Amino acid sequence: MRYGLLSDIHGNLEALDAVLEAMAGERIGHYLCLGDIVGYGASPNACLDRVSGLTTDVIAGNHDHAAIGKLDISTFNPYAAEAARWTRRQLTPDGRRYLGGLPYVRRNEDLFIVHASPDRPEEWIYLTSPWQADEAFDAMPAGVALCALGHTHAPAIFEQRITEDRSRQLPPSALELALELASERRYIVNVGSVGQPRDGDPRAAYCVYDTEMKQIEIKRVPYDLESAQRKIRKAGLPDLLAERLEFGR
Ligand code: ZN
């Protein structure tokens, strides 16, 4: 089976369509969406339509909860808060219901998905260090070899030997090619962001997990960035949300 993993679409329809087009040529057997379908971008309803038509394996992100009033946005920065309020006004009743029904985690055989961290998923932890990965591996269900997540908008891979309880983060070079998964190790893979990458690369990110080859690969695809920016500005969303897309920040 080849799984197609996508996360942090953030209402960016141009990026999502570019990713779906690229994935159409990847012999994907099953798609999983790791949350934050909405928030920041100008096309929340269209992105919800695409994702709900693509797969039922979808989990909630913090921005999905913010957009339906399920998460207190007082801790959001002013741009994120303004975007959350704007998104809340745009959502259709169906969209609101759909987002409200998404679970925090899902398991698909040996693959576990969560938006932020398996360690207290509802607290939206930014998993960025090996010591946080230690806690995350501890919280992973037994028998799970791979946990895929998003939230930071920056691709990353953590690994741990099954016989040890210390994890390490793989160097950035490990993200450039397909990574062979060793059978005596467990992995946490941050698949990056479709709609608002923050690792300095403005191209949309997605991930393919091949269970037969035992490989994961994070891929990047360019998209019509100007059109996404134009829509953000036309919607009256903060200009910074349009600007940051071209810098991948
Ligand atoms: Zn996000």
PDB file of C-alpha atoms and ligand atoms in Angstrom:
ATOM      1  CA  MET A   1       0.000   0.000   0.000  1.00  0.00           C
ATOM      2  CA  ARG A   2       1.144   3.508  -0.788  1.00  0.00           C
ATOM      3  CA  TYR A   3      -0.279   6.052   1.621  1.00  0.00           C
ATOM      4  CA  GLY A   4      -0.528   9.715   0.636  1.00  0.00           C
ATOM      5  CA  LEU A   5      -0.154  11.989   3.654  1.00  0.00           C
ATOM      6  CA  LEU A   6      -1.011  15.665   3.655  1.00  0.00           C
ATOM      7  CA  SER A   7      -1.176  18.195   6.446  1.00  0.00           C
ATOM      8  CA  ASP A   8      -1.671  21.894   7.174  1.00  0.00           C
ATOM      9  CA  ILE A   9      -3.518  22.846   4.015  1.00  0.00           C
ATOM     10  CA  HIS A  10      -4.741  26.037   5.688  1.00  0.00           C
ATOM     11  CA  GLY A  11      -7.321  27.061   3.119  1.00  0.00           C
ATOM     12  CA  ASN A  12      -4.758  27.260   0.321  1.00  0.00           C
ATOM     13  CA  LEU A  13      -6.655  25.688  -2.592  1.00  0.00           C
ATOM     14  CA  GLU A  14      -3.933  26.406  -5.168  1.00  0.00           C
ATOM     15  CA  ALA A  15      -1.360  24.499  -3.097  1.00  0.00           C
ATOM     16  CA  LEU A  16      -3.798  21.658  -2.372  1.00  0.00           C
ATOM     17  CA  ASP A  17      -4.698  21.203  -6.032  1.00  0.00           C
ATOM     18  CA  ALA A  18      -1.017  21.140  -7.024  1.00  0.00           C
ATOM     19  CA  VAL A  19      -0.372  18.464  -4.391  1.00  0.00           C
ATOM     20  CA  LEU A  20      -3.390  16.393  -5.451  1.00  0.00           C
ATOM     21  CA  GLU A  21      -2.271  16.582  -9.053  1.00  0.00           C
ATOM     22  CA  ALA A  22       1.246  15.454  -8.130  1.00  0.00           C
ATOM     23  CA  MET A  23      -0.146  12.661  -5.925  1.00  0.00           C
ATOM     24  CA  ALA A  24      -2.397  11.444  -8.748  1.00  0.00           C
ATOM     25  CA  GLY A  25       0.798  10.179 -10.418  1.00  0.00           C
ATOM     26  CA  GLU A  26       2.081   8.456  -7.255  1.00  0.00           C
ATOM     27  CA  ARG A  27      -0.090   5.277  -7.294  1.00  0.00           C
ATOM     28  CA  ILE A  28      -1.553   6.281  -3.924  1.00  0.00           C
ATOM     29  CA  GLY A  29      -3.876   3.612  -2.493  1.00  0.00           C
ATOM     30  CA  HIS A  30      -5.142   5.602   0.449  1.00  0.00           C
ATOM     31  CA  TYR A  31      -5.012   9.235   1.550  1.00  0.00           C
ATOM     32  CA  LEU A  32      -4.755  10.583   5.085  1.00  0.00           C
ATOM     33  CA  CYS A  33      -5.120  14.206   6.122  1.00  0.00           C
ATOM     34  CA  LEU A  34      -3.402  15.314   9.315  1.00  0.00           C
ATOM     35  CA  GLY A  35      -5.412  18.417  10.181  1.00  0.00           C
ATOM     36  CA  ASP A  36      -5.457  22.201   9.802  1.00  0.00           C
ATOM     37  CA  ILE A  37      -7.498  22.093   6.616  1.00  0.00           C
ATOM     38  CA  VAL A  38      -8.570  25.697   7.274  1.00  0.00           C
ATOM     39  CA  GLY A  39      -7.166  28.887   8.803  1.00  0.00           C
ATOM     40  CA  TYR A  40      -4.856  31.518   7.167  1.00  0.00           C
ATOM     41  CA  GLY A  41      -5.859  30.904   3.528  1.00  0.00           C
ATOM     42  CA  ALA A  42      -8.772  32.293   1.529  1.00  0.00           C
ATOM     43  CA  SER A  43     -10.458  29.038   0.397  1.00  0.00           C
ATOM     44  CA  PRO A  44     -11.582  27.142   3.517  1.00  0.00           C
ATOM     45  CA  ASN A  45     -14.814  25.700   2.109  1.00  0.00           C
ATOM     46  CA  ALA A  46     -13.264  24.540  -1.163  1.00  0.00           C
ATOM     47  CA  CYS A  47     -10.420  22.846   0.738  1.00  0.00           C
ATOM     48  CA  LEU A  48     -12.938  21.105   3.018  1.00  0.00           C
ATOM     49  CA  ASP A  49     -14.824  19.847  -0.051  1.00  0.00           C
ATOM     50  CA  ARG A  50     -11.629  18.459  -1.592  1.00  0.00           C
ATOM     51  CA  VAL A  51     -10.467  16.696   1.566  1.00  0.00           C
ATOM     52  CA  SER A  52     -13.854  15.250   2.537  1.00  0.00           C
ATOM     53  CA  GLY A  53     -14.180  13.865  -1.003  1.00  0.00           C
ATOM     54  CA  LEU A  54     -10.687  12.386  -0.881  1.00  0.00           C
ATOM     55  CA  THR A  55     -10.676  10.346   2.327  1.00  0.00           C
ATOM     56  CA  THR A  56     -12.429   9.667   5.614  1.00  0.00           C
ATOM     57  CA  ASP A  57      -9.062   9.322   7.369  1.00  0.00           C
ATOM     58  CA  VAL A  58      -8.935  12.925   8.547  1.00  0.00           C
ATOM     59  CA  ILE A  59      -8.053  14.303  11.971  1.00  0.00           C
ATOM     60  CA  ALA A  60      -8.471  17.727  13.568  1.00  0.00           C
ATOM     61  CA  GLY A  61      -5.831  20.439  13.824  1.00  0.00           C
ATOM     62  CA  ASN A  62      -5.828  23.386  16.212  1.00  0.00           C
ATOM     63  CA  HIS A  63      -6.890  25.805  13.456  1.00  0.00           C
ATOM     64  CA  ASP A  64      -9.822  23.549  12.564  1.00  0.00           C
ATOM     65  CA  HIS A  65     -10.956  23.794  16.174  1.00  0.00           C
ATOM     66  CA  ALA A  66     -10.287  27.548  16.285  1.00  0.00           C
ATOM     67  CA  ALA A  67     -12.500  28.025  13.228  1.00  0.00           C
ATOM     68  CA  ILE A  68     -15.491  26.451  14.966  1.00  0.00           C
ATOM     69  CA  GLY A  69     -14.947  28.057  18.368  1.00  0.00           C
ATOM     70  CA  LYS A  70     -13.745  24.789  19.930  1.00  0.00           C
ATOM     71  CA  LEU A  71     -10.367  26.329  20.804  1.00  0.00           C
ATOM     72  CA  ASP A  72      -9.688  29.576  22.661  1.00  0.00           C
ATOM     73  CA  ILE A  73      -7.787  31.816  20.228  1.00  0.00           C
ATOM     74  CA  SER A  74      -6.482  34.229  22.874  1.00  0.00           C
ATOM     75  CA  THR A  75      -3.088  32.499  22.623  1.00  0.00           C
ATOM     76  CA  PHE A  76      -2.985  32.909  18.820  1.00  0.00           C
ATOM     77  CA  ASN A  77      -0.868  35.700  17.347  1.00  0.00           C
ATOM     78  CA  PRO A  78      -2.994  38.605  16.020  1.00  0.00           C
ATOM     79  CA  TYR A  79      -2.747  37.422  12.386  1.00  0.00           C
ATOM     80  CA  ALA A  80      -3.767  33.864  13.205  1.00  0.00           C
ATOM     81  CA  ALA A  81      -6.614  35.125  15.400  1.00  0.00           C
ATOM     82  CA  GLU A  82      -7.909  37.443  12.695  1.00  0.00           C
ATOM     83  CA  ALA A  83      -7.734  34.616  10.154  1.00  0.00           C
ATOM     84  CA  ALA A  84      -9.582  32.286  12.551  1.00  0.00           C
ATOM     85  CA  ARG A  85     -12.387  34.839  13.013  1.00  0.00           C
ATOM     86  CA  TRP A  86     -12.581  35.380   9.238  1.00  0.00           C
ATOM     87  CA  THR A  87     -12.665  31.611   8.603  1.00  0.00           C
ATOM     88  CA  ARG A  88     -15.411  31.189  11.220  1.00  0.00           C
ATOM     89  CA  ARG A  89     -17.569  33.650   9.275  1.00  0.00           C
ATOM     90  CA  GLN A  90     -16.962  31.860   5.959  1.00  0.00           C
ATOM     91  CA  LEU A  91     -17.672  28.273   6.998  1.00  0.00           C
ATOM     92  CA  THR A  92     -20.906  26.663   5.868  1.00  0.00           C
ATOM     93  CA  PRO A  93     -23.012  24.805   8.488  1.00  0.00           C
ATOM     94  CA  ASP A  94     -21.884  21.541   6.837  1.00  0.00           C
ATOM     95  CA  GLY A  95     -18.248  22.602   7.080  1.00  0.00           C
ATOM     96  CA  ARG A  96     -18.654  23.473  10.758  1.00  0.00           C
ATOM     97  CA  ARG A  97     -20.281  20.116  11.479  1.00  0.00           C
ATOM     98  CA  TYR A  98     -17.574  18.275   9.561  1.00  0.00           C
ATOM     99  CA  LEU A  99     -14.740  19.971  11.460  1.00  0.00           C
ATOM    100  CA  GLY A 100     -16.525  19.440  14.775  1.00  0.00           C
ATOM    101  CA  GLY A 101     -16.675  15.690  14.151  1.00  0.00           C
ATOM    102  CA  LEU A 102     -12.973  15.137  13.437  1.00  0.00           C
ATOM    103  CA  PRO A 103     -11.052  13.018  15.975  1.00  0.00           C
ATOM    104  CA  TYR A 104      -7.652  13.923  17.463  1.00  0.00           C
ATOM    105  CA  VAL A 105      -5.944  10.706  16.362  1.00  0.00           C
ATOM    106  CA  ARG A 106      -6.423   7.776  14.024  1.00  0.00           C
ATOM    107  CA  ARG A 107      -4.682   4.480  13.559  1.00  0.00           C
ATOM    108  CA  ASN A 108      -4.393   2.564  10.313  1.00  0.00           C
ATOM    109  CA  GLU A 109      -2.623  -0.727  11.106  1.00  0.00           C
ATOM    110  CA  ASP A 110       0.992   0.227  11.919  1.00  0.00           C
ATOM    111  CA  LEU A 111       0.476   3.890  10.983  1.00  0.00           C
ATOM    112  CA  PHE A 112      -0.675   6.392  13.608  1.00  0.00           C
ATOM    113  CA  ILE A 113      -1.676   9.947  12.750  1.00  0.00           C
ATOM    114  CA  VAL A 114      -2.048  12.996  14.980  1.00  0.00           C
ATOM    115  CA  HIS A 115      -1.822  16.705  14.185  1.00  0.00           C
ATOM    116  CA  ALA A 116       0.701  17.894  16.790  1.00  0.00           C
ATOM    117  CA  SER A 117       2.014  15.105  19.056  1.00  0.00           C
ATOM    118  CA  PRO A 118       0.807  11.708  20.291  1.00  0.00           C
ATOM    119  CA  ASP A 119       1.818  13.041  23.705  1.00  0.00           C
ATOM    120  CA  ARG A 120      -1.347  14.967  24.791  1.00  0.00           C
ATOM    121  CA  PRO A 121      -2.784  15.552  21.267  1.00  0.00           C
ATOM    122  CA  GLU A 122      -5.332  18.072  22.569  1.00  0.00           C
ATOM    123  CA  GLU A 123      -2.562  20.370  23.858  1.00  0.00           C
ATOM    124  CA  TRP A 124      -1.092  21.005  20.387  1.00  0.00           C
ATOM    125  CA  ILE A 125       2.561  20.642  21.394  1.00  0.00           C
ATOM    126  CA  TYR A 126       5.178  21.783  18.848  1.00  0.00           C
ATOM    127  CA  LEU A 127       7.326  18.683  18.485  1.00  0.00           C
ATOM    128  CA  THR A 128      10.707  20.105  17.508  1.00  0.00           C
ATOM    129  CA  SER A 129      13.320  18.393  19.696  1.00  0.00           C
ATOM    130  CA  PRO A 130      14.528  14.849  20.421  1.00  0.00           C
ATOM    131  CA  TRP A 131      13.502  15.139  24.094  1.00  0.00           C
ATOM    132  CA  GLN A 132       9.947  15.967  23.021  1.00  0.00           C
ATOM    133  CA  ALA A 133      10.143  13.051  20.589  1.00  0.00           C
ATOM    134  CA  ASP A 134      11.067  10.792  23.567  1.00  0.00           C
ATOM    135  CA  GLU A 135       7.740  11.715  25.207  1.00  0.00           C
ATOM    136  CA  ALA A 136       5.922  11.304  21.904  1.00  0.00           C
ATOM    137  CA  PHE A 137       7.358   7.808  21.314  1.00  0.00           C
ATOM    138  CA  ASP A 138       6.317   6.861  24.862  1.00  0.00           C
ATOM    139  CA  ALA A 139       2.752   7.906  24.055  1.00  0.00           C
ATOM    140  CA  MET A 140       2.558   5.969  20.780  1.00  0.00           C
ATOM    141  CA  PRO A 141       0.319   2.863  20.895  1.00  0.00           C
ATOM    142  CA  ALA A 142       2.133  -0.486  20.996  1.00  0.00           C
ATOM    143  CA  GLY A 143       2.695  -1.995  17.561  1.00  0.00           C
ATOM    144  CA  VAL A 144       2.821   1.347  15.809  1.00  0.00           C
ATOM    145  CA  ALA A 145       5.997   1.687  13.729  1.00  0.00           C
ATOM    146  CA  LEU A 146       5.301   5.088  12.222  1.00  0.00           C
ATOM    147  CA  CYS A 147       3.603   8.198  13.526  1.00  0.00           C
ATOM    148  CA  ALA A 148       2.889  10.926  10.985  1.00  0.00           C
ATOM    149  CA  LEU A 149       2.078  14.464  12.075  1.00  0.00           C
ATOM    150  CA  GLY A 150       2.285  18.120  11.057  1.00  0.00           C
ATOM    151  CA  HIS A 151       1.613  21.336  13.015  1.00  0.00           C
ATOM    152  CA  THR A 152       5.081  22.969  12.820  1.00  0.00           C
ATOM    153  CA  HIS A 153       4.900  23.326   9.006  1.00  0.00           C
ATOM    154  CA  ALA A 154       8.505  22.096   8.776  1.00  0.00           C
ATOM    155  CA  PRO A 155       9.323  18.529   7.636  1.00  0.00           C
ATOM    156  CA  ALA A 156      11.317  16.503  10.173  1.00  0.00           C
ATOM    157  CA  ILE A 157      12.051  12.881  11.015  1.00  0.00           C
ATOM    158  CA  PHE A 158      12.732  11.442  14.470  1.00  0.00           C
ATOM    159  CA  GLU A 159      13.735   7.828  15.053  1.00  0.00           C
ATOM    160  CA  GLN A 160      14.140   5.551  18.025  1.00  0.00           C
ATOM    161  CA  ARG A 161      15.520   2.040  18.382  1.00  0.00           C
ATOM    162  CA  ILE A 162      12.841  -0.228  19.814  1.00  0.00           C
ATOM    163  CA  THR A 163      15.251  -1.426  22.490  1.00  0.00           C
ATOM    164  CA  GLU A 164      16.142   2.111  23.632  1.00  0.00           C
ATOM    165  CA  ASP A 165      14.188   5.052  24.960  1.00  0.00           C
ATOM    166  CA  ARG A 166      16.299   7.854  23.486  1.00  0.00           C
ATOM    167  CA  SER A 167      15.365   9.278  20.113  1.00  0.00           C
ATOM    168  CA  ARG A 168      17.292  11.328  17.608  1.00  0.00           C
ATOM    169  CA  GLN A 169      16.379  13.738  14.869  1.00  0.00           C
ATOM    170  CA  LEU A 170      17.687  12.812  11.427  1.00  0.00           C
ATOM    171  CA  PRO A 171      19.740  15.458   9.583  1.00  0.00           C
ATOM    172  CA  PRO A 172      18.022  17.590   6.906  1.00  0.00           C
ATOM    173  CA  SER A 173      19.732  15.491   4.200  1.00  0.00           C
ATOM    174  CA  ALA A 174      17.483  12.581   5.263  1.00  0.00           C
ATOM    175  CA  LEU A 175      14.495  14.584   4.020  1.00  0.00           C
ATOM    176  CA  GLU A 176      15.813  14.896   0.493  1.00  0.00           C
ATOM    177  CA  LEU A 177      15.528  11.270  -0.571  1.00  0.00           C
ATOM    178  CA  ALA A 178      13.250   8.348   0.203  1.00  0.00           C
ATOM    179  CA  LEU A 179      14.105   7.008   3.654  1.00  0.00           C
ATOM    180  CA  GLU A 180      14.259   3.254   4.271  1.00  0.00           C
ATOM    181  CA  LEU A 181      12.526   2.359   7.524  1.00  0.00           C
ATOM    182  CA  ALA A 182      14.520  -0.120   9.608  1.00  0.00           C
ATOM    183  CA  SER A 183      12.438  -2.857  11.207  1.00  0.00           C
ATOM    184  CA  GLU A 184      13.988  -2.500  14.676  1.00  0.00           C
ATOM    185  CA  ARG A 185      13.186   1.220  14.827  1.00  0.00           C
ATOM    186  CA  ARG A 186      10.144   3.440  15.215  1.00  0.00           C
ATOM    187  CA  TYR A 187       9.690   6.742  13.437  1.00  0.00           C
ATOM    188  CA  ILE A 188       7.910  10.060  13.836  1.00  0.00           C
ATOM    189  CA  VAL A 189       7.598  11.937  10.564  1.00  0.00           C
ATOM    190  CA  ASN A 190       6.506  15.528  10.260  1.00  0.00           C
ATOM    191  CA  VAL A 191       5.162  15.652   6.707  1.00  0.00           C
ATOM    192  CA  GLY A 192       5.426  19.455   6.382  1.00  0.00           C
ATOM    193  CA  SER A 193       2.695  21.790   5.180  1.00  0.00           C
ATOM    194  CA  VAL A 194       0.697  21.862   1.965  1.00  0.00           C
ATOM    195  CA  GLY A 195      -0.549  25.423   2.258  1.00  0.00           C
ATOM    196  CA  GLN A 196       1.908  27.408   4.373  1.00  0.00           C
ATOM    197  CA  PRO A 197       5.426  25.890   4.524  1.00  0.00           C
ATOM    198  CA  ARG A 198       7.716  27.477   7.131  1.00  0.00           C
ATOM    199  CA  ASP A 199      11.040  25.787   6.395  1.00  0.00           C
ATOM    200  CA  GLY A 200      12.189  28.404   3.907  1.00  0.00           C
ATOM    201  CA  ASP A 201      10.976  26.419   0.889  1.00  0.00           C
ATOM    202  CA  PRO A 202       7.737  27.958  -0.443  1.00  0.00           C
ATOM    203  CA  ARG A 203       6.767  24.819  -2.399  1.00  0.00           C
ATOM    204  CA  ALA A 204       3.878  22.733  -1.064  1.00  0.00           C
ATOM    205  CA  ALA A 205       4.905  19.600   0.875  1.00  0.00           C
ATOM    206  CA  TYR A 206       3.400  16.114   0.984  1.00  0.00           C
ATOM    207  CA  CYS A 207       4.556  12.657   1.996  1.00  0.00           C
ATOM    208  CA  VAL A 208       4.302   9.172   0.532  1.00  0.00           C
ATOM    209  CA  TYR A 209       4.575   6.124   2.804  1.00  0.00           C
ATOM    210  CA  ASP A 210       5.116   2.865   0.935  1.00  0.00           C
ATOM    211  CA  THR A 211       4.449  -0.085   3.233  1.00  0.00           C
ATOM    212  CA  GLU A 212       5.863  -2.709   0.857  1.00  0.00           C
ATOM    213  CA  MET A 213       9.099  -0.837   0.127  1.00  0.00           C
ATOM    214  CA  LYS A 214       9.165   0.289   3.784  1.00  0.00           C
ATOM    215  CA  GLN A 215       9.972   3.801   2.636  1.00  0.00           C
ATOM    216  CA  ILE A 216       8.807   7.291   3.378  1.00  0.00           C
ATOM    217  CA  GLU A 217       9.457  10.248   1.160  1.00  0.00           C
ATOM    218  CA  ILE A 218       8.659  13.918   1.655  1.00  0.00           C
ATOM    219  CA  LYS A 219       8.130  15.662  -1.645  1.00  0.00           C
ATOM    220  CA  ARG A 220       7.725  19.288  -2.725  1.00  0.00           C
ATOM    221  CA  VAL A 221       5.724  20.747  -5.547  1.00  0.00           C
ATOM    222  CA  PRO A 222       5.456  24.347  -6.807  1.00  0.00           C
ATOM    223  CA  TYR A 223       1.997  25.894  -7.101  1.00  0.00           C
ATOM    224  CA  ASP A 224       0.269  29.062  -8.267  1.00  0.00           C
ATOM    225  CA  LEU A 225       1.417  31.136  -5.317  1.00  0.00           C
ATOM    226  CA  GLU A 226       0.405  34.494  -6.814  1.00  0.00           C
ATOM    227  CA  SER A 227      -3.188  33.376  -7.164  1.00  0.00           C
ATOM    228  CA  ALA A 228      -3.312  32.208  -3.520  1.00  0.00           C
ATOM    229  CA  GLN A 229      -1.812  35.552  -2.443  1.00  0.00           C
ATOM    230  CA  ARG A 230      -4.287  37.525  -4.542  1.00  0.00           C
ATOM    231  CA  LYS A 231      -7.229  35.721  -2.933  1.00  0.00           C
ATOM    232  CA  ILE A 232      -5.894  36.363   0.581  1.00  0.00           C
ATOM    233  CA  ARG A 233      -5.560  40.084  -0.153  1.00  0.00           C
ATOM    234  CA  LYS A 234      -8.943  40.259  -1.857  1.00  0.00           C
ATOM    235  CA  ALA A 235     -10.574  38.587   1.159  1.00  0.00           C
ATOM    236  CA  GLY A 236      -9.207  41.335   3.400  1.00  0.00           C
ATOM    237  CA  LEU A 237      -7.086  38.887   5.402  1.00  0.00           C
ATOM    238  CA  PRO A 238      -3.827  40.275   6.878  1.00  0.00           C
ATOM    239  CA  ASP A 239      -1.310  41.045   4.106  1.00  0.00           C
ATOM    240  CA  LEU A 240       1.417  39.218   6.016  1.00  0.00           C
ATOM    241  CA  LEU A 241      -0.439  35.937   5.394  1.00  0.00           C
ATOM    242  CA  ALA A 242      -0.069  36.509   1.639  1.00  0.00           C
ATOM    243  CA  GLU A 243       3.527  37.737   1.869  1.00  0.00           C
ATOM    244  CA  ARG A 244       4.886  34.872   3.946  1.00  0.00           C
ATOM    245  CA  LEU A 245       3.858  32.287   1.339  1.00  0.00           C
ATOM    246  CA  GLU A 246       6.542  33.383  -1.108  1.00  0.00           C
ATOM    247  CA  PHE A 247       9.265  33.098   1.533  1.00  0.00           C
ATOM    248  CA  GLY A 248       8.095  29.796   2.976  1.00  0.00           C
ATOM    249  CA  ARG A 249       7.981  31.370   6.446  1.00  0.00           C
TER     250      ARG A 249
HETATM  251 ZN    ZN B   1      -0.993  24.423  10.890  1.00  0.00          ZN
END
